[in-house]
Amino acid sequence: MRILIFCFLLACFQGFTQTKLKKVQLSKTISIALPEDFTPMTDDEIARKYFTFRKPAASFSDPQRLADFSFNENRTPWRKEDIALLQKFYKASYQQLYTKIDFIQEKIVVINKRSFVLFEFVAEVKDEETESMNFGKVTRTYEFIQYTVENEKVQIYHFSCPYQLMKNWQNVAASFMQSVKIK
């Protein structure tokens, strides 16, 4: 129990210090500046956190394993010109995925001469499985997600942390999401 409290307090105090970013290659042509203490997630960590058949192309987490960043690319019929339609499509998907969603911002932004769909929101998931030990439990998370289309692939940049840590990570996430570079 002491360890959990220590980790939580350490994560909370992180917000009071200036977070240094370092350049990380996500692929041969894509880089981002992530917090320097973020490390790659193990396959086991990825399997526990991401319920998907395809693991992300790159996944990183803070030392406490509470704040995560992931990147993925998927083949798509979308074109760069479809970015506004892509925004509507993903917004509808998120509204179906979560029990409740409060959008902080949703817009199209230009980063290093490329258009990205940006979603920033607080999501709630309520365990509605009647057989579950956690029935009725609500989990809240802070999400910052960006999408762009490049070379017939949709690129997904995703940051997530517990809602309680949102104030610590909100500005940091915005900073590193602005650092995306695609060659």
Coordinates of C-alpha atoms in Angstrom, one line a residue:
M1 CA 0.0 0.0 0.0
R2 CA 2.8 2.4 0.8
I3 CA 4.3 1.8 -2.6
L4 CA 1.1 2.7 -4.3
I5 CA 0.8 5.9 -2.3
F6 CA 4.4 6.8 -3.1
C7 CA 3.9 6.1 -6.8
F8 CA 0.7 8.2 -6.9
L9 CA 2.4 11.1 -5.0
L10 CA 5.5 10.9 -7.3
A11 CA 3.2 11.1 -10.3
C12 CA 1.4 14.1 -8.8
F13 CA 4.6 16.0 -8.1
Q14 CA 5.8 15.4 -11.6
G15 CA 3.3 18.1 -12.7
F16 CA 5.3 20.7 -10.7
T17 CA 8.5 20.2 -12.6
Q18 CA 9.4 21.2 -16.1
T19 CA 9.2 18.0 -18.2
K20 CA 12.2 17.6 -20.6
L21 CA 11.4 16.1 -24.0
K22 CA 13.7 13.9 -26.1
K23 CA 13.4 13.0 -29.8
V24 CA 12.1 9.4 -30.4
Q25 CA 11.9 7.7 -33.8
L26 CA 8.5 6.0 -34.1
S27 CA 9.3 4.7 -37.6
K28 CA 11.9 5.4 -40.4
T29 CA 10.1 8.6 -41.3
I30 CA 8.3 9.7 -38.1
S31 CA 9.6 11.2 -34.9
I32 CA 8.2 12.9 -31.8
A33 CA 9.7 14.5 -28.7
L34 CA 8.4 12.5 -25.7
P35 CA 9.2 13.0 -22.0
E36 CA 12.8 11.8 -21.5
D37 CA 11.7 9.4 -18.7
F38 CA 9.2 7.6 -20.9
T39 CA 10.4 4.1 -21.8
P40 CA 9.1 1.5 -24.3
M41 CA 6.4 -0.8 -22.9
T42 CA 7.0 -4.5 -22.8
D43 CA 4.8 -6.9 -24.8
D44 CA 3.1 -7.9 -21.5
E45 CA 2.3 -4.3 -20.6
I46 CA 0.9 -3.7 -24.1
A47 CA -1.3 -6.8 -23.8
R48 CA -2.7 -5.7 -20.4
K49 CA -3.5 -2.1 -21.5
Y50 CA -4.5 -2.5 -25.2
F51 CA -7.3 -4.9 -26.0
T52 CA -6.5 -5.4 -29.6
F53 CA -5.2 -8.1 -31.9
R54 CA -2.6 -5.8 -33.4
K55 CA -0.2 -4.2 -31.0
P56 CA 0.8 -0.6 -31.5
A57 CA 3.8 0.1 -33.7
A58 CA 5.3 2.0 -30.7
S59 CA 4.2 2.3 -27.1
F60 CA 5.9 4.2 -24.2
S61 CA 5.0 4.8 -20.6
D62 CA 6.2 7.0 -17.7
P63 CA 8.2 5.3 -14.9
Q64 CA 5.0 4.8 -12.8
R65 CA 3.3 3.1 -15.8
L66 CA 0.3 5.5 -15.4
A67 CA 0.7 7.8 -18.4
D68 CA 1.1 6.1 -21.8
F69 CA 1.8 7.2 -25.4
S70 CA 1.2 4.9 -28.4
F71 CA 1.6 5.2 -32.1
N72 CA 0.1 3.1 -34.9
E73 CA -0.4 3.1 -38.6
N74 CA -3.1 1.3 -40.5
R75 CA -3.9 1.0 -44.2
T76 CA -6.9 3.1 -45.1
P77 CA -9.0 4.2 -48.0
W78 CA -9.0 7.7 -46.5
R79 CA -7.0 10.5 -48.4
K80 CA -5.5 13.6 -47.0
E81 CA -8.4 15.5 -48.4
D82 CA -10.8 13.5 -46.3
I83 CA -9.5 14.8 -43.0
A84 CA -12.8 16.6 -42.0
L85 CA -14.7 13.4 -42.8
L86 CA -12.2 11.4 -40.8
Q87 CA -12.8 13.7 -37.8
K88 CA -16.6 13.0 -37.9
F89 CA -16.0 9.3 -38.3
Y90 CA -13.7 9.0 -35.3
K91 CA -15.8 11.3 -33.1
A92 CA -18.8 9.0 -33.7
S93 CA -16.7 6.0 -32.9
Y94 CA -15.5 7.5 -29.6
Q95 CA -19.1 8.4 -28.6
Q96 CA -20.0 4.7 -29.0
L97 CA -16.9 3.4 -27.3
Y98 CA -17.3 5.2 -24.0
T99 CA -20.2 5.4 -21.5
K100 CA -19.7 9.2 -21.3
I101 CA -17.3 11.5 -23.1
D102 CA -16.6 15.2 -22.4
F103 CA -14.7 16.8 -25.3
I104 CA -12.2 19.5 -24.2
Q105 CA -11.3 20.2 -27.8
E106 CA -11.9 18.6 -31.2
K107 CA -10.5 20.3 -34.3
I108 CA -8.2 20.1 -37.3
V109 CA -4.8 21.5 -36.6
V110 CA -1.7 22.0 -38.7
I111 CA 1.6 20.7 -37.3
N112 CA 4.8 21.0 -39.4
K113 CA 2.7 21.7 -42.5
R114 CA 0.4 18.7 -42.1
S115 CA -3.2 18.5 -41.1
F116 CA -4.1 16.5 -38.1
V117 CA -7.5 15.7 -36.5
L118 CA -7.1 16.4 -32.7
F119 CA -9.3 15.1 -30.0
E120 CA -8.8 15.9 -26.3
F121 CA -11.4 14.6 -23.9
V122 CA -12.2 13.0 -20.6
A123 CA -13.8 9.5 -21.0
E124 CA -15.8 7.4 -18.6
V125 CA -16.4 3.7 -18.8
K126 CA -18.9 2.1 -16.5
D127 CA -18.5 -1.6 -15.9
E128 CA -22.0 -2.9 -16.8
E129 CA -21.2 -6.6 -16.7
T130 CA -23.5 -7.9 -14.0
E131 CA -21.3 -10.9 -13.3
S132 CA -18.2 -8.7 -12.8
M133 CA -16.7 -8.0 -9.4
N134 CA -16.4 -4.3 -10.5
F135 CA -20.0 -4.0 -11.6
G136 CA -21.0 -0.3 -11.5
K137 CA -17.4 0.9 -11.2
V138 CA -16.6 4.0 -13.3
T139 CA -13.1 4.5 -14.7
R140 CA -12.2 8.0 -15.9
T141 CA -9.3 8.7 -18.2
Y142 CA -7.8 11.8 -19.9
E143 CA -7.2 11.2 -23.7
F144 CA -5.3 13.3 -26.2
I145 CA -5.4 11.8 -29.7
Q146 CA -4.2 13.0 -33.1
Y147 CA -4.8 11.5 -36.6
T148 CA -3.4 12.2 -40.0
V149 CA -3.3 10.5 -43.3
E150 CA 0.0 9.8 -45.0
N151 CA 0.9 7.4 -47.9
E152 CA -2.5 5.6 -47.8
K153 CA -2.2 5.0 -44.0
V154 CA -4.0 6.6 -41.1
Q155 CA -1.5 7.5 -38.3
I156 CA -2.8 7.5 -34.8
Y157 CA -0.9 9.3 -32.0
H158 CA -2.5 8.5 -28.6
F159 CA -1.8 9.8 -25.1
S160 CA -3.7 8.5 -22.1
C161 CA -3.6 8.8 -18.3
P162 CA -5.9 8.5 -15.3
Y163 CA -8.2 11.5 -15.0
Q164 CA -6.7 12.3 -11.6
L165 CA -3.4 13.1 -13.4
M166 CA -4.8 15.2 -16.2
K167 CA -3.6 18.5 -14.8
N168 CA -0.1 17.1 -14.6
W169 CA 0.0 15.8 -18.2
Q170 CA -2.3 18.1 -20.2
N171 CA 0.3 20.7 -21.2
V172 CA 3.0 18.1 -21.6
A173 CA 0.8 16.0 -23.9
A174 CA 0.0 19.1 -26.0
S175 CA 3.7 20.0 -26.2
F176 CA 4.9 16.6 -27.4
M177 CA 1.9 16.1 -29.8
Q178 CA 3.0 19.4 -31.5
S179 CA 6.5 18.0 -32.0
V180 CA 5.4 15.3 -34.6
K181 CA 7.6 15.3 -37.6
I182 CA 7.0 13.3 -40.8
K183 CA 9.6 13.1 -43.5

